[in-house]
PDB file of C-alpha atoms in Angstrom:
ATOM      1  CA  ASP N  21    -168.206 176.054 201.357  1.00 66.00           C
ATOM      2  CA  MET N  22    -167.123 172.805 202.531  1.00 82.00           C
ATOM      3  CA  VAL N  23    -169.083 170.247 203.874  1.00 91.00           C
ATOM      4  CA  ARG N  24    -167.745 168.386 206.885  1.00 93.00           C
ATOM      5  CA  GLU N  25    -166.973 164.434 206.814  1.00 94.00           C
ATOM      6  CA  PHE N  26    -167.204 162.660 210.028  1.00 95.00           C
ATOM      7  CA  SER N  27    -164.801 159.852 210.273  1.00 96.00           C
ATOM      8  CA  LEU N  28    -165.957 156.422 211.494  1.00 97.00           C
ATOM      9  CA  ARG N  29    -162.908 155.958 213.221  1.00 96.00           C
ATOM     10  CA  SER N  30    -163.378 158.649 215.751  1.00 95.00           C
ATOM     11  CA  TYR N  31    -166.765 156.744 216.964  1.00 95.00           C
ATOM     12  CA  CYS N  32    -165.218 152.835 217.357  1.00 95.00           C
ATOM     13  CA  ARG N  33    -164.440 151.814 220.522  1.00 93.00           C
ATOM     14  CA  SER N  34    -162.519 148.538 219.195  1.00 93.00           C
ATOM     15  CA  ALA N  35    -161.012 147.502 215.926  1.00 94.00           C
ATOM     16  CA  LEU N  36    -164.490 146.566 214.639  1.00 96.00           C
ATOM     17  CA  PRO N  37    -165.502 149.243 212.096  1.00 97.00           C
ATOM     18  CA  LEU N  38    -168.842 149.609 214.047  1.00 97.00           C
ATOM     19  CA  ALA N  39    -170.245 152.257 216.428  1.00 97.00           C
ATOM     20  CA  VAL N  40    -173.385 152.440 218.589  1.00 97.00           C
ATOM     21  CA  TRP N  41    -174.577 154.568 220.899  1.00 95.00           C
ATOM     22  CA  ASN N  42    -178.035 156.091 222.361  1.00 94.00           C
ATOM     23  CA  ASP N  43    -177.697 159.994 221.702  1.00 81.00           C
ATOM     24  CA  LYS N  44    -178.058 161.430 224.941  1.00 69.00           C
ATOM     25  CA  VAL N  45    -176.876 164.769 223.997  1.00 71.00           C
ATOM     26  CA  PHE N  46    -179.419 167.430 222.611  1.00 75.00           C
ATOM     27  CA  TYR N  47    -178.411 168.770 219.126  1.00 77.00           C
ATOM     28  CA  PRO N  48    -180.642 171.619 218.452  1.00 87.00           C
ATOM     29  CA  HIS N  49    -179.191 171.529 215.043  1.00 90.00           C
ATOM     30  CA  GLN N  50    -176.692 169.402 213.182  1.00 91.00           C
ATOM     31  CA  CYS N  51    -175.345 171.243 210.131  1.00 93.00           C
ATOM     32  CA  VAL N  52    -174.969 169.709 206.404  1.00 95.00           C
ATOM     33  CA  HIS N  53    -172.141 167.081 206.631  1.00 96.00           C
ATOM     34  CA  THR N  54    -171.278 163.567 205.470  1.00 96.00           C
ATOM     35  CA  HIS N  55    -169.523 160.150 206.777  1.00 96.00           C
ATOM     36  CA  ASP N  56    -167.001 158.084 205.475  1.00 96.00           C
ATOM     37  CA  CYS N  57    -169.568 155.119 206.206  1.00 95.00           C
ATOM     38  CA  VAL N  58    -173.273 154.112 206.558  1.00 94.00           C
ATOM     39  CA  GLU N  59    -174.860 156.094 209.231  1.00 95.00           C
ATOM     40  CA  MET N  60    -178.651 154.755 210.294  1.00 95.00           C
ATOM     41  CA  GLN N  61    -180.744 156.673 212.990  1.00 95.00           C
ATOM     42  CA  PHE N  62    -183.643 154.920 214.724  1.00 97.00           C
ATOM     43  CA  ILE N  63    -185.734 157.360 216.471  1.00 96.00           C
ATOM     44  CA  ARG N  64    -187.254 156.182 219.486  1.00 95.00           C
ATOM     45  CA  GLY N  65    -189.385 159.247 220.915  1.00 94.00           C
ATOM     46  CA  GLY N  66    -189.905 162.785 220.335  1.00 93.00           C
ATOM     47  CA  ALA N  67    -189.890 164.722 217.078  1.00 93.00           C
ATOM     48  CA  GLY N  68    -187.524 166.708 214.697  1.00 94.00           C
ATOM     49  CA  TRP N  69    -186.683 166.828 211.150  1.00 94.00           C
ATOM     50  CA  CYS N  70    -183.616 165.679 208.845  1.00 94.00           C
ATOM     51  CA  ALA N  71    -182.703 166.313 205.373  1.00 94.00           C
ATOM     52  CA  ILE N  72    -180.815 163.824 203.213  1.00 93.00           C
ATOM     53  CA  ARG N  73    -179.242 164.758 199.847  1.00 90.00           C
ATOM     54  CA  GLY N  74    -181.505 168.094 199.961  1.00 90.00           C
ATOM     55  CA  ARG N  75    -184.898 165.912 200.526  1.00 91.00           C
ATOM     56  CA  HIS N  76    -186.912 166.609 204.005  1.00 92.00           C
ATOM     57  CA  TYR N  77    -188.265 164.200 206.178  1.00 93.00           C
ATOM     58  CA  PRO N  78    -189.920 164.267 209.600  1.00 94.00           C
ATOM     59  CA  MET N  79    -188.299 162.314 212.668  1.00 94.00           C
ATOM     60  CA  LEU N  80    -190.827 160.554 214.388  1.00 94.00           C
ATOM     61  CA  ALA N  81    -190.717 157.510 216.763  1.00 95.00           C
ATOM     62  CA  GLY N  82    -190.208 154.021 214.784  1.00 96.00           C
ATOM     63  CA  ASP N  83    -188.461 155.926 211.827  1.00 96.00           C
ATOM     64  CA  LEU N  84    -185.132 154.358 210.448  1.00 95.00           C
ATOM     65  CA  TYR N  85    -183.033 156.646 208.333  1.00 94.00           C
ATOM     66  CA  ILE N  86    -180.314 154.661 206.223  1.00 93.00           C
ATOM     67  CA  ILE N  87    -177.805 157.095 204.994  1.00 93.00           C
ATOM     68  CA  PRO N  88    -175.086 155.607 202.449  1.00 91.00           C
ATOM     69  CA  PRO N  89    -171.570 156.713 202.647  1.00 93.00           C
ATOM     70  CA  GLY N  90    -170.966 160.365 201.401  1.00 93.00           C
ATOM     71  CA  ASP N  91    -174.806 161.430 201.218  1.00 93.00           C
ATOM     72  CA  THR N  92    -175.264 164.887 202.820  1.00 95.00           C
ATOM     73  CA  HIS N  93    -177.538 165.234 205.715  1.00 95.00           C
ATOM     74  CA  GLU N  94    -178.642 167.472 208.460  1.00 95.00           C
ATOM     75  CA  PHE N  95    -181.048 167.451 211.106  1.00 93.00           C
ATOM     76  CA  THR N  96    -183.033 169.747 213.616  1.00 93.00           C
ATOM     77  CA  CYS N  97    -184.222 168.020 216.933  1.00 91.00           C
ATOM     78  CA  ASP N  98    -186.890 169.298 219.063  1.00 90.00           C
ATOM     79  CA  PRO N  99    -185.693 168.816 222.931  1.00 89.00           C
ATOM     80  CA  GLY N 100    -186.534 165.140 223.945  1.00 89.00           C
ATOM     81  CA  LEU N 101    -185.543 163.444 220.559  1.00 92.00           C
ATOM     82  CA  LYS N 102    -184.526 160.040 221.492  1.00 94.00           C
ATOM     83  CA  TYR N 103    -182.572 158.267 218.974  1.00 95.00           C
ATOM     84  CA  ILE N 104    -180.214 155.131 218.471  1.00 96.00           C
ATOM     85  CA  ASN N 105    -177.142 156.331 216.064  1.00 96.00           C
ATOM     86  CA  ILE N 106    -175.765 153.383 214.215  1.00 97.00           C
ATOM     87  CA  MET N 107    -172.296 153.459 211.927  1.00 97.00           C
ATOM     88  CA  PHE N 108    -170.332 150.821 210.072  1.00 96.00           C
ATOM     89  CA  ASP N 109    -168.441 150.077 207.224  1.00 94.00           C
ATOM     90  CA  ALA N 110    -168.898 147.480 204.549  1.00 89.00           C
ATOM     91  CA  ALA N 111    -165.514 146.163 205.200  1.00 92.00           C
ATOM     92  CA  LEU N 112    -167.467 144.487 208.471  1.00 95.00           C
ATOM     93  CA  PHE N 113    -169.331 142.275 206.130  1.00 93.00           C
ATOM     94  CA  ALA N 114    -168.188 139.454 203.834  1.00 92.00           C
ATOM     95  CA  PRO N 115    -169.153 139.621 199.928  1.00 89.00           C
ATOM     96  CA  ASP N 116    -172.116 137.436 200.396  1.00 89.00           C
ATOM     97  CA  GLU N 117    -173.358 138.863 203.387  1.00 89.00           C
ATOM     98  CA  MET N 118    -173.408 142.418 201.301  1.00 86.00           C
ATOM     99  CA  ALA N 119    -176.562 140.585 199.599  1.00 85.00           C
ATOM    100  CA  ILE N 120    -178.779 142.139 202.191  1.00 84.00           C
ATOM    101  CA  PHE N 121    -178.284 145.544 201.445  1.00 82.00           C
ATOM    102  CA  GLU N 122    -179.188 145.236 197.510  1.00 79.00           C
ATOM    103  CA  THR N 123    -182.994 144.525 199.063  1.00 81.00           C
ATOM    104  CA  PHE N 124    -182.614 147.905 200.812  1.00 82.00           C
ATOM    105  CA  PRO N 125    -184.014 150.679 197.867  1.00 78.00           C
ATOM    106  CA  VAL N 126    -181.632 153.009 199.713  1.00 78.00           C
ATOM    107  CA  PHE N 127    -178.470 151.403 198.657  1.00 78.00           C
ATOM    108  CA  THR N 128    -179.412 150.800 195.092  1.00 74.00           C
ATOM    109  CA  ARG N 129    -180.472 155.058 195.004  1.00 72.00           C
ATOM    110  CA  SER N 130    -184.092 154.270 194.315  1.00 71.00           C
ATOM    111  CA  SER N 131    -184.997 155.811 197.600  1.00 69.00           C
ATOM    112  CA  PRO N 132    -186.548 155.874 200.058  1.00 73.00           C
ATOM    113  CA  ALA N 133    -184.115 156.548 202.874  1.00 86.00           C
ATOM    114  CA  LYS N 134    -186.736 156.377 205.658  1.00 90.00           C
ATOM    115  CA  TYR N 135    -188.840 153.395 206.742  1.00 92.00           C
ATOM    116  CA  THR N 136    -191.375 153.673 209.644  1.00 94.00           C
ATOM    117  CA  PHE N 137    -191.588 150.274 211.959  1.00 95.00           C
ATOM    118  CA  HIS N 138    -195.063 149.227 213.737  1.00 93.00           C
ATOM    119  CA  PRO N 139    -194.310 149.813 217.781  1.00 93.00           C
ATOM    120  CA  LEU N 140    -194.032 146.186 218.238  1.00 92.00           C
ATOM    121  CA  LEU N 141    -191.185 145.955 215.815  1.00 96.00           C
ATOM    122  CA  GLN N 142    -189.802 149.052 217.271  1.00 96.00           C
ATOM    123  CA  ASP N 143    -189.039 147.530 220.365  1.00 96.00           C
ATOM    124  CA  LYS N 144    -187.458 144.230 219.006  1.00 97.00           C
ATOM    125  CA  LEU N 145    -185.496 146.562 216.995  1.00 97.00           C
ATOM    126  CA  ALA N 146    -184.259 148.650 219.475  1.00 97.00           C
ATOM    127  CA  ALA N 147    -183.741 145.586 221.935  1.00 98.00           C
ATOM    128  CA  LEU N 148    -181.113 144.211 219.081  1.00 98.00           C
ATOM    129  CA  LEU N 149    -179.304 147.793 219.048  1.00 98.00           C
ATOM    130  CA  ASN N 150    -178.977 148.068 222.564  1.00 98.00           C
ATOM    131  CA  ALA N 151    -177.586 144.731 222.958  1.00 98.00           C
ATOM    132  CA  LEU N 152    -175.296 145.753 220.305  1.00 98.00           C
ATOM    133  CA  GLU N 153    -174.363 148.597 222.117  1.00 97.00           C
ATOM    134  CA  GLU N 154    -173.203 146.923 225.162  1.00 97.00           C
ATOM    135  CA  GLU N 155    -171.226 144.368 223.445  1.00 97.00           C
ATOM    136  CA  LEU N 156    -169.485 147.144 221.962  1.00 97.00           C
ATOM    137  CA  LYS N 157    -168.954 149.104 225.311  1.00 97.00           C
ATOM    138  CA  PHE N 158    -168.076 146.139 227.652  1.00 97.00           C
ATOM    139  CA  GLN N 159    -166.095 144.019 224.819  1.00 97.00           C
ATOM    140  CA  ASN N 160    -166.250 140.334 226.623  1.00 97.00           C
ATOM    141  CA  ARG N 161    -164.706 137.519 224.897  1.00 97.00           C
ATOM    142  CA  ASN N 162    -166.057 137.021 221.426  1.00 97.00           C
ATOM    143  CA  PHE N 163    -167.855 140.566 221.217  1.00 98.00           C
ATOM    144  CA  ARG N 164    -166.750 141.073 217.784  1.00 97.00           C
ATOM    145  CA  LEU N 165    -168.680 137.929 216.378  1.00 97.00           C
ATOM    146  CA  ASN N 166    -171.539 138.804 218.749  1.00 98.00           C
ATOM    147  CA  ALA N 167    -171.630 142.353 217.718  1.00 98.00           C
ATOM    148  CA  LYS N 168    -171.492 141.731 214.021  1.00 97.00           C
ATOM    149  CA  ALA N 169    -174.484 138.879 214.731  1.00 97.00           C
ATOM    150  CA  LEU N 170    -176.314 141.630 216.255  1.00 98.00           C
ATOM    151  CA  LEU N 171    -176.179 144.275 213.576  1.00 97.00           C
ATOM    152  CA  ILE N 172    -177.109 141.503 210.744  1.00 95.00           C
ATOM    153  CA  GLN N 173    -180.248 140.393 213.027  1.00 96.00           C
ATOM    154  CA  PHE N 174    -181.141 144.009 212.994  1.00 96.00           C
ATOM    155  CA  LEU N 175    -180.683 144.278 209.411  1.00 94.00           C
ATOM    156  CA  VAL N 176    -182.725 141.307 208.405  1.00 92.00           C
ATOM    157  CA  LEU N 177    -185.562 141.905 210.627  1.00 94.00           C
ATOM    158  CA  ALA N 178    -185.710 145.309 209.367  1.00 93.00           C
ATOM    159  CA  GLU N 179    -185.123 144.341 205.759  1.00 89.00           C
ATOM    160  CA  ARG N 180    -188.374 141.471 206.218  1.00 90.00           C
ATOM    161  CA  ASN N 181    -190.346 144.451 207.651  1.00 91.00           C
ATOM    162  CA  ILE N 182    -189.842 147.419 204.983  1.00 85.00           C
ATOM    163  CA  HIS N 183    -192.762 146.130 202.691  1.00 77.00           C
ATOM    164  CA  ASN N 184    -194.928 146.951 205.999  1.00 73.00           C
ATOM    165  CA  SER N 185    -193.298 150.074 206.782  1.00 64.00           C
ATOM    166  CA  ALA N 186    -194.450 153.191 205.560  1.00 58.00           C
ATOM    167  CA  GLY N 187    -192.021 154.644 202.974  1.00 53.00           C
ATOM    168  CA  VAL N 188    -192.406 158.315 203.540  1.00 49.00           C
ATOM    169  CA  CYS N 189    -191.915 160.911 201.018  1.00 48.00           C
ATOM    170  CA  ALA N 190    -190.096 164.439 201.207  1.00 47.00           C
ATOM    171  CA  HIS N 191    -192.110 167.429 201.825  1.00 47.00           C
ATOM    172  CA  ASP N 192    -191.738 170.919 202.114  1.00 48.00           C
ATOM    173  CA  ASP N 193    -192.819 172.013 205.495  1.00 53.00           C
ATOM    174  CA  GLN N 194    -191.711 169.202 207.488  1.00 53.00           C
ATOM    175  CA  GLN N 195    -190.698 171.169 210.670  1.00 55.00           C
ATOM    176  CA  LYS N 196    -194.621 172.216 210.994  1.00 56.00           C
ATOM    177  CA  ILE N 197    -195.672 168.458 210.264  1.00 57.00           C
ATOM    178  CA  SER N 198    -193.166 166.782 212.537  1.00 53.00           C
ATOM    179  CA  ARG N 199    -194.339 169.198 215.334  1.00 55.00           C
ATOM    180  CA  ILE N 200    -198.032 168.501 214.506  1.00 57.00           C
ATOM    181  CA  PHE N 201    -197.321 164.742 214.945  1.00 53.00           C
ATOM    182  CA  HIS N 202    -195.401 165.013 217.972  1.00 53.00           C
ATOM    183  CA  TYR N 203    -198.249 167.129 219.581  1.00 55.00           C
TER     184      TYR N 203
END
């Protein structure tokens, strides 16, 4: 059974290896798949669950999922789940800028792949992503530079606060738990 691989190219609006969008389409279930790039999902509201490399996690407001290239994942959403999707390739960054990734445990394979941020921080993170989505959409002068700067600001803000975040462990019955939290 082949696992489908999605390509970053098919989501990009420019030559920049970066795509960001507020997901407005409701997918009750996205089957197991991979990406040829980093994918991040920032949950803004609602509930659901996702599995990354077979480990299940509840999806709730304030959660940031970071999925490295090639990692299998799937998700199931309750109606009303709102999230911002971010996809990018490491080619976007200079070698010295790549150092930020060494501070995220997911990239060193020491887990977790999920971080949960405080509500005040959630709004700051979302504002950066919304500005980034607009840069990629309208492509005004120097948008490539600003888009990259906004993504770096997002990553730095998230990284500075991961020690304050809840790194949530996998559990057997996440659908039940996420519905309890949502209720």
